[in-house]
């Protein structure tokens, strides 16, 4: 063998060893990637998402059936293109088996589309909650064990029209997929009950709302504010500053610890605020109390009470771990057994609500009505009602639901007659 | 559209423009007069806001926060000029890269220290709430205060540049740096003073802006972009131009939001593109 040939042979041997060592290595460990927003308007939500993942992983001690779980965390900034780039990095470079994420609506749709192009990989939602992610054109590799924006609003429209007696609501919402879903969920009931809605959209990241506030119609009886984080704080502060006094109904990410623990004049507007969503800070289910206790103990510098994002990331990670346990960490055969286990999973989330999936791999679960109350530790949401087993079609038949069309800026619509 | 709404949106545009003027005047001073490309101007805004907030949190006094924010930004700006930018005079690409790098590092440090939650100042009661205002009945007091602050900043800058020896040296330095140095003026020291002054204005903007709207990660980029657009539209190195640019950008944002909210984000950039196409030196800029 010439010197040159020997060199080639050595390289081939090393390469072959690397190729064969690859799968053997992969069987010993399960690689989990995560995408949460640690930058931009939902940075604190993403941080809490991480806490949720951590809690779930620590329950199983980062191990399933003797296989170690290796967690690679990635961050995005709530923009779909960034989330997509990070997901690609996780799959191609870090070679993860499963991704849990993302956090925000449009990101979810982007990752759903990406998941369709993959074989033998699974994406399980983090906390993103746009309807269309699973409702229209679902991907076989995308699972969501958290409920979405339209489900979260189920029943609230009827409550506002009948119990609060408000006949005209001004919607103040950000202009992207998740608020469309929430507005849709609210308006399906509210418009049918006879209510009128004026919609005021603004781009995500708007911090000067003076012109929006000017456009609130005089005869509106309440505001439905579907914003979170910085946007919500800016709007409420400026609304308080102009002396605004209409009752406020909050979207599901508004009545969140992120906003309630920040000091300022917006707190005056928030007390008594009605909302609906998958969690409530004060909720008398022992499972919830135990979970909150554990959260606080583990994260002394975390939020006073876990946020919706922490809860959703926990629930989704928990589902991954339960399915992995069922198949003993077996991800072979393009993850078929694992995905089957995910699809058939039925378990209780920390609120004590049963979670199971529909045929599009979307969660069916319970939704809670909440009210903001003042406690010794500051503002908290308290549950006062519950809608059981809310599915993505909000209880309508597929045909009826199909007729409503896809949530968008202009759909549904029931404007006041001027 | 009612007349009341017209007046409100005009006022909103004007008051937002006032805030943009405070921030962009510092940028104009550094970029327009000293020709230093400072892509970390938004960072100086954030430093002013966050450090001001630390003091505000401790003392509950908004005026101390203003002083702390301005001082912190000025000190940081002076250090930047002395250690990094001073010896890169005239090398625009290098300055741009260094300041962008610096802004990323500082943003991450601020995130590590202050976390990702949005923060906001609450001005003293005298400035909070609404004031009686003709035609529209009531208008937020703090937004009126923004106009007052902007006018004060503008007048002070004009006086410094046109009525003091420092101003004389700055203007001379813009026209002929070498000649000024030959006449015995320590140009590098003048540069540090101008940079600190510009940075202090960014810090002032940070606290005032942080009282008008919340700030968090990403606010730095937004204000850097706005400052760039304001200075490009108004013309480099002209205080009057910066004021005109700031009002145009403020008006464009508010009218955009009031008339076609979905597309409001692009209005500002359309204006910038139009100015660049028709009058590349900016509305009040001198042709180079």
PDB file of C-alpha atoms in Angstrom, chain A residues 38-44 47 175 180 200-203 205-212 214-215 218 229-235 237-238 240-244 257-259 261-266 268 303 409, chain B residues 4-5 8-9 12 15-16 53 56-57 60 111 115-120 122-123 127-130 137-143 211-218 222 253-255 257-259 261-265:
ATOM      1  CA  UNK A  38     -35.866  35.415  24.969  1.00  0.00           C
ATOM      2  CA  UNK A  39     -35.654  38.641  22.943  1.00  0.00           C
ATOM      3  CA  UNK A  40     -38.210  41.235  21.916  1.00  0.00           C
ATOM      4  CA  UNK A  41     -41.683  42.017  23.226  1.00  0.00           C
ATOM      5  CA  UNK A  42     -42.314  38.606  24.829  1.00  0.00           C
ATOM      6  CA  UNK A  43     -38.881  38.136  26.389  1.00  0.00           C
ATOM      7  CA  UNK A  44     -40.247  37.579  29.877  1.00  0.00           C
ATOM      8  CA  UNK A  47     -38.095  33.114  30.121  1.00  0.00           C
ATOM      9  CA  UNK A 175     -52.395  42.900  14.029  1.00  0.00           C
ATOM     10  CA  UNK A 180     -57.141  37.235  15.107  1.00  0.00           C
ATOM     11  CA  UNK A 200     -58.872  48.917  16.117  1.00  0.00           C
ATOM     12  CA  UNK A 201     -55.741  47.077  15.004  1.00  0.00           C
ATOM     13  CA  UNK A 202     -52.164  48.189  15.522  1.00  0.00           C
ATOM     14  CA  UNK A 203     -48.854  46.503  14.636  1.00  0.00           C
ATOM     15  CA  UNK A 205     -44.508  46.530  19.044  1.00  0.00           C
ATOM     16  CA  UNK A 206     -46.521  49.778  18.958  1.00  0.00           C
ATOM     17  CA  UNK A 207     -45.770  51.850  22.046  1.00  0.00           C
ATOM     18  CA  UNK A 208     -47.616  55.081  21.294  1.00  0.00           C
ATOM     19  CA  UNK A 209     -51.339  54.460  21.413  1.00  0.00           C
ATOM     20  CA  UNK A 210     -52.618  58.028  21.546  1.00  0.00           C
ATOM     21  CA  UNK A 211     -54.068  57.878  18.049  1.00  0.00           C
ATOM     22  CA  UNK A 212     -55.724  54.533  18.739  1.00  0.00           C
ATOM     23  CA  UNK A 214     -58.662  58.852  19.982  1.00  0.00           C
ATOM     24  CA  UNK A 215     -60.496  56.455  17.701  1.00  0.00           C
ATOM     25  CA  UNK A 218     -68.062  57.269  22.009  1.00  0.00           C
ATOM     26  CA  UNK A 229     -46.209  42.470  27.411  1.00  0.00           C
ATOM     27  CA  UNK A 230     -44.898  45.897  26.439  1.00  0.00           C
ATOM     28  CA  UNK A 231     -47.816  46.665  24.140  1.00  0.00           C
ATOM     29  CA  UNK A 232     -50.398  46.035  26.859  1.00  0.00           C
ATOM     30  CA  UNK A 233     -48.486  48.078  29.422  1.00  0.00           C
ATOM     31  CA  UNK A 234     -48.135  50.983  26.992  1.00  0.00           C
ATOM     32  CA  UNK A 235     -51.796  50.947  26.006  1.00  0.00           C
ATOM     33  CA  UNK A 237     -50.842  53.385  30.911  1.00  0.00           C
ATOM     34  CA  UNK A 238     -51.756  55.796  28.146  1.00  0.00           C
ATOM     35  CA  UNK A 240     -55.263  55.713  32.159  1.00  0.00           C
ATOM     36  CA  UNK A 241     -53.414  58.929  31.393  1.00  0.00           C
ATOM     37  CA  UNK A 242     -56.181  60.206  29.121  1.00  0.00           C
ATOM     38  CA  UNK A 243     -58.651  59.475  31.914  1.00  0.00           C
ATOM     39  CA  UNK A 244     -60.261  56.482  30.180  1.00  0.00           C
ATOM     40  CA  UNK A 257     -48.282  38.069  35.845  1.00  0.00           C
ATOM     41  CA  UNK A 258     -46.037  39.841  33.356  1.00  0.00           C
ATOM     42  CA  UNK A 259     -48.368  42.812  33.501  1.00  0.00           C
ATOM     43  CA  UNK A 261     -46.471  42.583  38.720  1.00  0.00           C
ATOM     44  CA  UNK A 262     -45.389  45.803  36.952  1.00  0.00           C
ATOM     45  CA  UNK A 263     -46.166  48.884  39.023  1.00  0.00           C
ATOM     46  CA  UNK A 264     -48.089  51.832  37.642  1.00  0.00           C
ATOM     47  CA  UNK A 265     -51.404  53.478  36.881  1.00  0.00           C
ATOM     48  CA  UNK A 266     -52.519  50.618  34.621  1.00  0.00           C
ATOM     49  CA  UNK A 268     -56.240  50.807  38.522  1.00  0.00           C
ATOM     50  CA  UNK A 303     -42.844  35.266  38.650  1.00  0.00           C
ATOM     51  CA  UNK A 409     -58.288  41.125  10.306  1.00  0.00           C
TER      52      UNK A 409
ATOM     53  CA  UNK B   4     -61.518  67.181  17.398  1.00  0.00           C
ATOM     54  CA  UNK B   5     -59.834  64.085  16.121  1.00  0.00           C
ATOM     55  CA  UNK B   8     -55.771  65.329  18.714  1.00  0.00           C
ATOM     56  CA  UNK B   9     -53.788  63.547  16.039  1.00  0.00           C
ATOM     57  CA  UNK B  12     -49.999  63.510  19.106  1.00  0.00           C
ATOM     58  CA  UNK B  15     -45.568  65.642  20.966  1.00  0.00           C
ATOM     59  CA  UNK B  16     -44.092  62.420  19.563  1.00  0.00           C
ATOM     60  CA  UNK B  53     -34.715  53.509  36.480  1.00  0.00           C
ATOM     61  CA  UNK B  56     -35.914  55.983  40.361  1.00  0.00           C
ATOM     62  CA  UNK B  57     -36.554  52.612  41.975  1.00  0.00           C
ATOM     63  CA  UNK B  60     -38.890  57.261  43.926  1.00  0.00           C
ATOM     64  CA  UNK B 111     -30.806  41.963  29.705  1.00  0.00           C
ATOM     65  CA  UNK B 115     -34.281  41.036  32.790  1.00  0.00           C
ATOM     66  CA  UNK B 116     -36.713  41.113  29.909  1.00  0.00           C
ATOM     67  CA  UNK B 117     -39.714  42.748  31.597  1.00  0.00           C
ATOM     68  CA  UNK B 118     -40.857  46.093  30.222  1.00  0.00           C
ATOM     69  CA  UNK B 119     -40.219  48.974  32.568  1.00  0.00           C
ATOM     70  CA  UNK B 120     -41.759  52.388  32.719  1.00  0.00           C
ATOM     71  CA  UNK B 122     -44.166  57.327  36.269  1.00  0.00           C
ATOM     72  CA  UNK B 123     -43.649  61.075  36.272  1.00  0.00           C
ATOM     73  CA  UNK B 127     -47.048  65.926  35.123  1.00  0.00           C
ATOM     74  CA  UNK B 128     -49.308  62.873  35.126  1.00  0.00           C
ATOM     75  CA  UNK B 129     -52.970  62.951  34.135  1.00  0.00           C
ATOM     76  CA  UNK B 130     -54.656  65.342  31.758  1.00  0.00           C
ATOM     77  CA  UNK B 137     -61.219  69.411  26.304  1.00  0.00           C
ATOM     78  CA  UNK B 138     -58.369  67.393  27.822  1.00  0.00           C
ATOM     79  CA  UNK B 139     -54.906  66.346  26.791  1.00  0.00           C
ATOM     80  CA  UNK B 140     -52.245  64.294  28.656  1.00  0.00           C
ATOM     81  CA  UNK B 141     -50.041  66.682  30.633  1.00  0.00           C
ATOM     82  CA  UNK B 142     -46.890  64.694  30.098  1.00  0.00           C
ATOM     83  CA  UNK B 143     -47.147  64.960  26.329  1.00  0.00           C
ATOM     84  CA  UNK B 211     -42.037  57.877  30.983  1.00  0.00           C
ATOM     85  CA  UNK B 212     -44.121  58.309  27.822  1.00  0.00           C
ATOM     86  CA  UNK B 213     -43.937  54.678  26.717  1.00  0.00           C
ATOM     87  CA  UNK B 214     -42.453  51.513  28.246  1.00  0.00           C
ATOM     88  CA  UNK B 215     -38.931  50.464  27.359  1.00  0.00           C
ATOM     89  CA  UNK B 216     -37.366  47.028  27.173  1.00  0.00           C
ATOM     90  CA  UNK B 217     -34.978  45.061  24.992  1.00  0.00           C
ATOM     91  CA  UNK B 218     -35.283  46.263  21.417  1.00  0.00           C
ATOM     92  CA  UNK B 222     -36.180  51.459  17.423  1.00  0.00           C
ATOM     93  CA  UNK B 253     -46.314  57.853  12.488  1.00  0.00           C
ATOM     94  CA  UNK B 254     -49.395  59.274  14.181  1.00  0.00           C
ATOM     95  CA  UNK B 255     -51.312  60.061  10.984  1.00  0.00           C
ATOM     96  CA  UNK B 257     -51.780  55.014  12.728  1.00  0.00           C
ATOM     97  CA  UNK B 258     -54.933  57.081  12.630  1.00  0.00           C
ATOM     98  CA  UNK B 259     -55.687  56.642   8.930  1.00  0.00           C
ATOM     99  CA  UNK B 261     -52.949  51.454  10.948  1.00  0.00           C
ATOM    100  CA  UNK B 262     -51.909  48.276   9.138  1.00  0.00           C
ATOM    101  CA  UNK B 263     -49.462  50.059   6.893  1.00  0.00           C
ATOM    102  CA  UNK B 264     -48.416  52.807   9.304  1.00  0.00           C
ATOM    103  CA  UNK B 265     -44.945  51.310   9.788  1.00  0.00           C
TER     104      UNK B 265
END
